[in-house]
Short mmCIF file of C-alpha atoms and ligand atoms in Angstrom, two decimals:
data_model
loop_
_atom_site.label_atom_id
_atom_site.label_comp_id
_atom_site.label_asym_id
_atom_site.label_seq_id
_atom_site.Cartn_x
_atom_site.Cartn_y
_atom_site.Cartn_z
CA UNK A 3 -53.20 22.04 6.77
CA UNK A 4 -54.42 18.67 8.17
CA UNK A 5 -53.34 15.34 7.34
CA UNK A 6 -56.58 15.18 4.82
CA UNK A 7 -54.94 17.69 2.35
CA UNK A 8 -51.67 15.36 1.66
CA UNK A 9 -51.62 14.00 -1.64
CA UNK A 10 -48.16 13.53 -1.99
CA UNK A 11 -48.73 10.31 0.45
CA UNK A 12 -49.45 8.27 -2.91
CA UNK A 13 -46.29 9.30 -4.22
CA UNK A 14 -44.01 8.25 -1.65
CA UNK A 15 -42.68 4.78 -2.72
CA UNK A 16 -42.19 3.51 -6.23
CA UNK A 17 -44.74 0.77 -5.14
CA UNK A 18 -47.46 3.48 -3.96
CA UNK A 19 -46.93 5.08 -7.29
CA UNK A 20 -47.43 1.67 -9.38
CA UNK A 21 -50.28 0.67 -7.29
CA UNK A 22 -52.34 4.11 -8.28
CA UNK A 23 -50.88 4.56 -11.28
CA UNK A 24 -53.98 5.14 -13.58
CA UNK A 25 -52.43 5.22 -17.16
CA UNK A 26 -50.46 1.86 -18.88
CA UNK A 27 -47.83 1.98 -21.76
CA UNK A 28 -47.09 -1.93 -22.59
CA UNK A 29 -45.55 -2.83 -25.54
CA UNK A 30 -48.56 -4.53 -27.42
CA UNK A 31 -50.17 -0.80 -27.49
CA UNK A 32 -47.32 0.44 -29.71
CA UNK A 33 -47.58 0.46 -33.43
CA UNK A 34 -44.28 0.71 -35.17
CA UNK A 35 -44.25 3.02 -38.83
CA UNK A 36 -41.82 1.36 -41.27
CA UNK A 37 -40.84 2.13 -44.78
CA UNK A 38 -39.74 0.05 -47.74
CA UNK A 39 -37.69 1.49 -49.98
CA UNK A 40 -37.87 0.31 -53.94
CA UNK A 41 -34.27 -0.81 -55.32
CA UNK A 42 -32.13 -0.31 -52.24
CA UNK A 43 -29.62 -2.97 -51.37
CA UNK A 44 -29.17 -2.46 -47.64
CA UNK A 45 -31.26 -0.27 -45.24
CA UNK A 46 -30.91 3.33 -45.71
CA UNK A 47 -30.98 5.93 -42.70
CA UNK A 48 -33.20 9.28 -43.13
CA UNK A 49 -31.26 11.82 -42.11
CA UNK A 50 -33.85 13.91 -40.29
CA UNK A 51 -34.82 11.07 -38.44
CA UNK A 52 -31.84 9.49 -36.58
CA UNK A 53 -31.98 5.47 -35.88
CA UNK A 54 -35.10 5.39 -38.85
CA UNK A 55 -34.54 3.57 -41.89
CA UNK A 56 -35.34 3.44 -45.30
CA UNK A 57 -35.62 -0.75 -45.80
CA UNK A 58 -34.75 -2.74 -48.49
CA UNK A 59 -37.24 -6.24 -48.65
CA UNK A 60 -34.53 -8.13 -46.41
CA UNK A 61 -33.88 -4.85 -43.68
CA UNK A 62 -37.57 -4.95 -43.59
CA UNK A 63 -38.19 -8.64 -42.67
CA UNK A 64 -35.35 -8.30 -39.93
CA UNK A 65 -36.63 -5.58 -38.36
CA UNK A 66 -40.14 -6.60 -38.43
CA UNK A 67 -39.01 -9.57 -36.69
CA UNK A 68 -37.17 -7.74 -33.96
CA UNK A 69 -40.41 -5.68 -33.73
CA UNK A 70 -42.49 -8.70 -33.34
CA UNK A 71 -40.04 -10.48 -30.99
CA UNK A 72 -40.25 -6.94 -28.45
CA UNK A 73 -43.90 -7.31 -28.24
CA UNK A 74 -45.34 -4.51 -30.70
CA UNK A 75 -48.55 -4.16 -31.37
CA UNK A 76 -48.52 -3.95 -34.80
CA UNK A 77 -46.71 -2.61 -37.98
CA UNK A 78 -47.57 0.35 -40.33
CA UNK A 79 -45.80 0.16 -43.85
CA UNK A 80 -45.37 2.59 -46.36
CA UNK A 81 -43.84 2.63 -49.44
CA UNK A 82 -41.41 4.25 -51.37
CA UNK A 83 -41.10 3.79 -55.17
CA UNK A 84 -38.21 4.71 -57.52
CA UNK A 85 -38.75 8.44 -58.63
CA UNK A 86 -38.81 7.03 -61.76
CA UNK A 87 -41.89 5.19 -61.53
CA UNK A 88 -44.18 7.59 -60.26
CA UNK A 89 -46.71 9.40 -62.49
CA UNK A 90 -50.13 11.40 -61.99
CA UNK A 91 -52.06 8.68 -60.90
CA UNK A 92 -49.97 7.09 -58.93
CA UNK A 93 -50.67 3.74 -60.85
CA UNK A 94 -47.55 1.68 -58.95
CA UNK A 95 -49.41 2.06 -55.54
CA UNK A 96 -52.28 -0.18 -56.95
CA UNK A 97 -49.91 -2.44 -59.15
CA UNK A 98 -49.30 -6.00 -56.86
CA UNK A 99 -45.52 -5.59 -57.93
CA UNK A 100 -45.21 -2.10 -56.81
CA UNK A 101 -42.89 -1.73 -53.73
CA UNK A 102 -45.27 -1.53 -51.19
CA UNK A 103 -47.51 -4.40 -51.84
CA UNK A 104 -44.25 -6.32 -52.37
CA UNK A 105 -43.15 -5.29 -48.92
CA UNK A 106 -46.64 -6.09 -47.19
CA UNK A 107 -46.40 -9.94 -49.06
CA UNK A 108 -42.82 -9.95 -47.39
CA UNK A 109 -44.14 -9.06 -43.88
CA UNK A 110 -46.74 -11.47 -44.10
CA UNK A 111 -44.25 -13.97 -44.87
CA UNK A 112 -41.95 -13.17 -41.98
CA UNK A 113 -44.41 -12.10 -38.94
CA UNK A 114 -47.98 -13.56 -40.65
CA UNK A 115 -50.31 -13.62 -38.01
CA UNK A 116 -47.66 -12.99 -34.99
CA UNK A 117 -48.71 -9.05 -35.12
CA UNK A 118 -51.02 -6.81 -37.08
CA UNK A 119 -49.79 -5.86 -40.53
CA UNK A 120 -51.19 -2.23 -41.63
CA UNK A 121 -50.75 -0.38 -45.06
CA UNK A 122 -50.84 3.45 -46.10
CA UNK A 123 -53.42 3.43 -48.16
CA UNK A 124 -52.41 7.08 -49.63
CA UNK A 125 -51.22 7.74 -53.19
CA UNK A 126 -49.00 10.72 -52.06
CA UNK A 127 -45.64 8.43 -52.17
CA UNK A 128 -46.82 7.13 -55.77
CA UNK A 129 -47.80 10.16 -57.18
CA UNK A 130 -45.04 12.79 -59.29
CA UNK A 131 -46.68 15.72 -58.03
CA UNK A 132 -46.39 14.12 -54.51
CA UNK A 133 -50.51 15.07 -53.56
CA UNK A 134 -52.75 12.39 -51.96
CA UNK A 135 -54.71 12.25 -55.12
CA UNK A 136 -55.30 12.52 -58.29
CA UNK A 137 -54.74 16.45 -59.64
CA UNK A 138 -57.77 18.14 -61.90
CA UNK A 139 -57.49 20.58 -64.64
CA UNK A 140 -57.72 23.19 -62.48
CA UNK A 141 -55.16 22.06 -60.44
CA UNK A 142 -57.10 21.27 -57.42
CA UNK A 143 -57.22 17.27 -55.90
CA UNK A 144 -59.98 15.75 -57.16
CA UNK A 145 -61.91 14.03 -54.24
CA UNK A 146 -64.52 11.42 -55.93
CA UNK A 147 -61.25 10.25 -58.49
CA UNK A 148 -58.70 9.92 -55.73
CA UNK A 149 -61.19 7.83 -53.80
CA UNK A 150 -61.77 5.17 -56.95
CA UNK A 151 -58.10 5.44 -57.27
CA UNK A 152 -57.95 4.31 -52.77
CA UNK A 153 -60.15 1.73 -54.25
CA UNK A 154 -57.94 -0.32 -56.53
CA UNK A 155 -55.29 0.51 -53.99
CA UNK A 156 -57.04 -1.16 -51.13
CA UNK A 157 -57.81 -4.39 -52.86
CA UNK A 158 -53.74 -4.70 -53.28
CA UNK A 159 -53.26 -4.16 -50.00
CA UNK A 160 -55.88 -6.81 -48.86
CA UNK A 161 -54.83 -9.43 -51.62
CA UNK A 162 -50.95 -8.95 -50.70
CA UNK A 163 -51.75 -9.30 -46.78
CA UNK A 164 -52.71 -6.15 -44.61
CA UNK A 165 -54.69 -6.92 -41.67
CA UNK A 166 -56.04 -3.21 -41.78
CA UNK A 167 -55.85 -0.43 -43.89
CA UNK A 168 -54.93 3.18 -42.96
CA UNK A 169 -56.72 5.36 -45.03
CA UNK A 170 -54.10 8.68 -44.76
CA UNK A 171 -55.64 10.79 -47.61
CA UNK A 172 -58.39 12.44 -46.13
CA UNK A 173 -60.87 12.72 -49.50
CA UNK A 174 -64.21 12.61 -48.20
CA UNK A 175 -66.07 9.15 -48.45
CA UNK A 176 -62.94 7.27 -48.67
CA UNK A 177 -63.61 4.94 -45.49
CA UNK A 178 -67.33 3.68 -47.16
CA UNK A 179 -65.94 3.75 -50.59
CA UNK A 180 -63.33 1.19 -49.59
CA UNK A 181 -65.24 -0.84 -47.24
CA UNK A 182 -67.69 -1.55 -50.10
CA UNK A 183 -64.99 -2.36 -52.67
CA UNK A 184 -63.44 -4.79 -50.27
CA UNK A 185 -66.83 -6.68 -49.38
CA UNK A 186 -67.62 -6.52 -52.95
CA UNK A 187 -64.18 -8.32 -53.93
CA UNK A 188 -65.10 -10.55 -50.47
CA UNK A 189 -62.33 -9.35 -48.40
CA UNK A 190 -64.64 -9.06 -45.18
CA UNK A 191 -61.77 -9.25 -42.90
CA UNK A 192 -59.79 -6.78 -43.99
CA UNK A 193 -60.25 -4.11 -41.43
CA UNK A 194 -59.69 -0.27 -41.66
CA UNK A 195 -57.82 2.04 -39.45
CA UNK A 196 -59.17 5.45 -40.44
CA UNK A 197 -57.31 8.60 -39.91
CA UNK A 198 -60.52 10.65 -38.57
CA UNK A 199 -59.01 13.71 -37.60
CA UNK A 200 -55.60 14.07 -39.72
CA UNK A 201 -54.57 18.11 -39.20
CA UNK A 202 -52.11 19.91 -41.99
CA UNK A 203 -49.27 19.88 -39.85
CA UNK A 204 -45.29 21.47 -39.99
CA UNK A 205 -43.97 18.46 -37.98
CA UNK A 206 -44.63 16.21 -40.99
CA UNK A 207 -41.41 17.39 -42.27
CA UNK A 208 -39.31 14.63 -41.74
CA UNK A 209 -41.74 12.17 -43.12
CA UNK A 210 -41.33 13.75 -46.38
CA UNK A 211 -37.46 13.01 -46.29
CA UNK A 212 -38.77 9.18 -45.67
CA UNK A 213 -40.79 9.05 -48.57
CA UNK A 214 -38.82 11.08 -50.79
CA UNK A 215 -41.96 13.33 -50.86
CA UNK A 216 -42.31 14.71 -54.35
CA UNK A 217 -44.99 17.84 -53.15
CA UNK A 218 -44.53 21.24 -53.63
CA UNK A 219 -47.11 23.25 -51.45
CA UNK A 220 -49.35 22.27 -48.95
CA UNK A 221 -52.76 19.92 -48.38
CA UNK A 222 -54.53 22.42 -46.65
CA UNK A 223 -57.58 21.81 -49.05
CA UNK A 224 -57.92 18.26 -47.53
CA UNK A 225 -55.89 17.88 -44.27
CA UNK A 226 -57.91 19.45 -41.41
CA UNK A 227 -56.79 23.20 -40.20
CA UNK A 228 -55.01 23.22 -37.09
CA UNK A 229 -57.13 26.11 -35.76
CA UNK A 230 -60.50 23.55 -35.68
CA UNK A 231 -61.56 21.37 -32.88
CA UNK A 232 -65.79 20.76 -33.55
CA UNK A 233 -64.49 19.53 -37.66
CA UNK A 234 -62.75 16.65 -35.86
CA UNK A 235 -66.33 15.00 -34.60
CA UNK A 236 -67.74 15.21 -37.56
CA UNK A 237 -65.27 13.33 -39.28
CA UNK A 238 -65.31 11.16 -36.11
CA UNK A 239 -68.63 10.83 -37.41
CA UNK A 240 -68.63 9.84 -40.97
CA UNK A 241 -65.73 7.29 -40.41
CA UNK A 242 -67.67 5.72 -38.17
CA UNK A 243 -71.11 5.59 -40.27
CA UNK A 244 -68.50 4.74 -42.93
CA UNK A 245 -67.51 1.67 -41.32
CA UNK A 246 -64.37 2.19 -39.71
CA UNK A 247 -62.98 -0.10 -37.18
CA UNK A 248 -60.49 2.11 -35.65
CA UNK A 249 -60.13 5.46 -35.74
CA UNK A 250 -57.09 7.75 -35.68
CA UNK A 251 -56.02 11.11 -34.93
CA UNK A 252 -52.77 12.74 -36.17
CA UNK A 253 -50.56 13.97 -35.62
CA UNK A 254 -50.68 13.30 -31.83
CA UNK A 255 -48.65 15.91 -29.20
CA UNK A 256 -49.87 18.78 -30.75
CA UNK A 257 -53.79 17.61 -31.01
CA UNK A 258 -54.25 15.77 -27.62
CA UNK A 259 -57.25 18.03 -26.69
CA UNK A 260 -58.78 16.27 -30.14
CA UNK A 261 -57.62 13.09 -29.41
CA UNK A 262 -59.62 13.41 -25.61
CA UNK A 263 -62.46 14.32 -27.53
CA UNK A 264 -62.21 11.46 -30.01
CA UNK A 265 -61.61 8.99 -27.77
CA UNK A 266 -64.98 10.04 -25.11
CA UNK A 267 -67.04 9.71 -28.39
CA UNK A 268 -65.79 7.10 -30.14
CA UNK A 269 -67.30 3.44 -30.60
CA UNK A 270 -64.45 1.75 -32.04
CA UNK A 271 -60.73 1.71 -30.29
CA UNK A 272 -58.81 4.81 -31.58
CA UNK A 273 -55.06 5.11 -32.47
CA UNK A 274 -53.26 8.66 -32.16
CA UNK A 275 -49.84 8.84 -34.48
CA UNK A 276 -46.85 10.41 -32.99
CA UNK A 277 -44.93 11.87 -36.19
CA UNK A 278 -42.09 12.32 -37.68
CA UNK A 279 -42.01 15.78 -36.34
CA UNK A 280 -42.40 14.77 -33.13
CA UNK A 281 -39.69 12.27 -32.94
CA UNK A 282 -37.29 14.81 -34.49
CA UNK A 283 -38.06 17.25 -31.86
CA UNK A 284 -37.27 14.87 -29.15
CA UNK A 285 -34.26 13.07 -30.80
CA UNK A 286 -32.32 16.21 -31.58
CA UNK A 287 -32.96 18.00 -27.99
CA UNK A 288 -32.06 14.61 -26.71
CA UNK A 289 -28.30 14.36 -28.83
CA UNK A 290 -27.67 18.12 -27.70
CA UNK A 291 -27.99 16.21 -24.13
CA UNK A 292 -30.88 19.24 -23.59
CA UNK A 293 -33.61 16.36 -22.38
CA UNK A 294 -33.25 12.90 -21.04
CA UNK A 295 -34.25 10.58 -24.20
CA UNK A 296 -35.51 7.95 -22.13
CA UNK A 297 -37.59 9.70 -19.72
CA UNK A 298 -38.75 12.45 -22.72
CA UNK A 299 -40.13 9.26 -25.09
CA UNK A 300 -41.55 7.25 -22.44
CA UNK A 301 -43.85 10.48 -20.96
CA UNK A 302 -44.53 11.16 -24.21
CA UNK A 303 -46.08 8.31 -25.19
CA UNK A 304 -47.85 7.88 -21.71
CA UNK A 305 -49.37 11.56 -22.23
CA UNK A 306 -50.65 10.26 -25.83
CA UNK A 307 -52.22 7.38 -23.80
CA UNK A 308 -53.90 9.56 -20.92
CA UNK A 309 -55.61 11.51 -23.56
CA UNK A 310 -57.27 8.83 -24.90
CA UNK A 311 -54.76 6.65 -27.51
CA UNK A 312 -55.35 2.87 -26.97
CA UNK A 313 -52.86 2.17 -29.52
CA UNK A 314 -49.91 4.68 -30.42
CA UNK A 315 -47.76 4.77 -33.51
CA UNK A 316 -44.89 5.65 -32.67
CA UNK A 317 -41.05 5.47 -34.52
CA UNK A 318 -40.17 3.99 -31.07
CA UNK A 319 -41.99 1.24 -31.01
CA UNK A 320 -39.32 -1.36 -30.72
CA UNK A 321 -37.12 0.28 -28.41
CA UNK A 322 -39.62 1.27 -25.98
CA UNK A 323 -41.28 -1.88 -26.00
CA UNK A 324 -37.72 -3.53 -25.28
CA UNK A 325 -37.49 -1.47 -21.61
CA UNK A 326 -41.54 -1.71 -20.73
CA UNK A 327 -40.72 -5.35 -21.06
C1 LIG B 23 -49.59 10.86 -46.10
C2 LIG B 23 -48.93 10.66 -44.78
C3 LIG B 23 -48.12 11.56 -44.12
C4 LIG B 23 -47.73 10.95 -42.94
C5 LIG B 23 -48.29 9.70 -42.91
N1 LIG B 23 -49.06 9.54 -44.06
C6 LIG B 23 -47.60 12.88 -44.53
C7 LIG B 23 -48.52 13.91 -45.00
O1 LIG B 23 -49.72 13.86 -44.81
O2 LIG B 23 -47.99 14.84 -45.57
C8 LIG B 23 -46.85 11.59 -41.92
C9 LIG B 23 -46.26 10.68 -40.91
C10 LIG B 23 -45.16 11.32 -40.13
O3 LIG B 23 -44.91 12.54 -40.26
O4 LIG B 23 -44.54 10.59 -39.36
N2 LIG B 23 -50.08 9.71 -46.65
#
């Protein structure tokens, strides 16, 4: 060996490692999920998901303030309604009193233009059957009446303050289908964060605990199959023909050979969303002291960015922007 073949000469000195270091995690790249919670008093913590909360309106405006005040990126809401009020349709998820749009008028007022304020625009929190869509006779989700449904949805969203949209549901045409209703209703500058690639994924466990999930079975018949790599460019494709301005794959640790591929095609910034799965994983090895929290979220989220992510979501969001400050 000569002194040619001696790579570990970068790696010497914390300063030789920041000077060649080739991938960045700051603070304004982090996207931070949050859920609002109808008819809760004080913030609520899901119990697969240690340090999350279910908000009430006033939990929510405090810790989207904290959020904003470590530097975040942005905010994702979702909703959850009383049991009681959801049906087949999921008619509260379009209704401008219905907890989410209440929650996205309330982070408007609190943070307005100080971050980016993003909604789920999904029905599967509003619906009683707890799919993405609207249910046919035969039992099936029916793709072209789930979309109209996204529709009325969107234009909530956009009226009660979301900067840009995040089209979760995965019916086909959903993206175009929305960008026309909003330009239609003249809500050019509402924006839409499309989840291109969105896989049927086990690690979305947890989530359902956050939303108080009503499904039984699966979405296999429109969430992408985890064995496929080629479907992902093609609905890389039609999200961006359909007008989206950033593009997503989820869920992220799992899919980072799809989320490389996304991000050497796409034309628009894309977003990869590390899930409640994910953060479970890490939390509880973390509590049985079997991995170093720190060190386990931080390279996590700095592989999601070396595959491609310029923006991660990411339960963490606060707290990690807090240290990389
Ligand atoms: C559905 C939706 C899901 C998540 C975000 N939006 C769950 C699903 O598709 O079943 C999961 C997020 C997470 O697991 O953190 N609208």
């Amino acid at each position: 060996m000569t002194g040619i073949d001696r790579p570990r000469r970068l790696r010497r000195t914390p300063a030789l490692r920041r000077l060649v270091a080739e991938t960045t995690l700051e603070p304004r790249h982090l996207v931070l999920p949050m859920f609002v919670a109808d008819g809760l008093t004080e913030a609520r913590e899901i119990s697969s998901m240690p340090g999350v909360h279910q908000h009430s309106l006033d939990s929510l405006r405090k810790a989207a303030a904290e959020a904003v005040e470590a530097g975040v990126g942005g905010l994702m809401l979702f909703g959850v309604p009383l049991a009681a009020d959801k049906d087949a349709v999921g008619s509260r998820a379009s209704d401008p009193d219905g907890i989410l749009n209440r929650g996205l008028r309330a982070l408007a007022a609190e943070v307005g233009d100080a971050t980016v304020i993003m909604a789920d625009t999904c029905l599967d929190e509003f619906t009683d059957h707890g799919h993405c869509g609207v249910v046919a006779p035969d039992g099936g989700v029916d793709n072209d009446a789930t979309v109209e449904r996204y529709v009325e949805m969107a234009l909530a969203q956009a009226e009660a303050g979301a900067d840009l949209l995040g089209t979760s549901g995965m019916m086909d045409g959903q993206v175009g289908a929305i960008r026309d209703g909003l330009d239609a209703a003249g809500h050019l500058d509402t924006g839409i964060l499309a989840y291109a690639a969105k896989y049927a994924s086990a690690f979305y466990g947890p989530f359902r605990e956050a939303v108080a999930s009503s499904l039984q079975g699966d979405r296999r018949t429109y969430q992408q199959d985890p064995a496929n790599r080629r479907e992902s460019l093609r609905e890389l494709e039609l999200d961006l023909a359909e007008g989206a301005d950033i593009v997503m794959v989820k869920p992220a640790m799992s899919y980072l050979d799809i989320l490389r591929d996304v991000a050497d095609r796409s034309t628009v910034p894309v977003a990869a969303y590390q899930i409640s799965g994910e953060y479970a994983m890490i939390t509880a090895a973390a509590e049985r002291g079997w991995i170093d929290r720190r060190g386990s979220i931080l390279e996590s989220l700095t592989g999601i960015r070396r595959a491609g992510a310029d923006i991660v979501l990411t339960y963490w969001a606060t707290e990690a922007s807090h240290w990389l400050r």
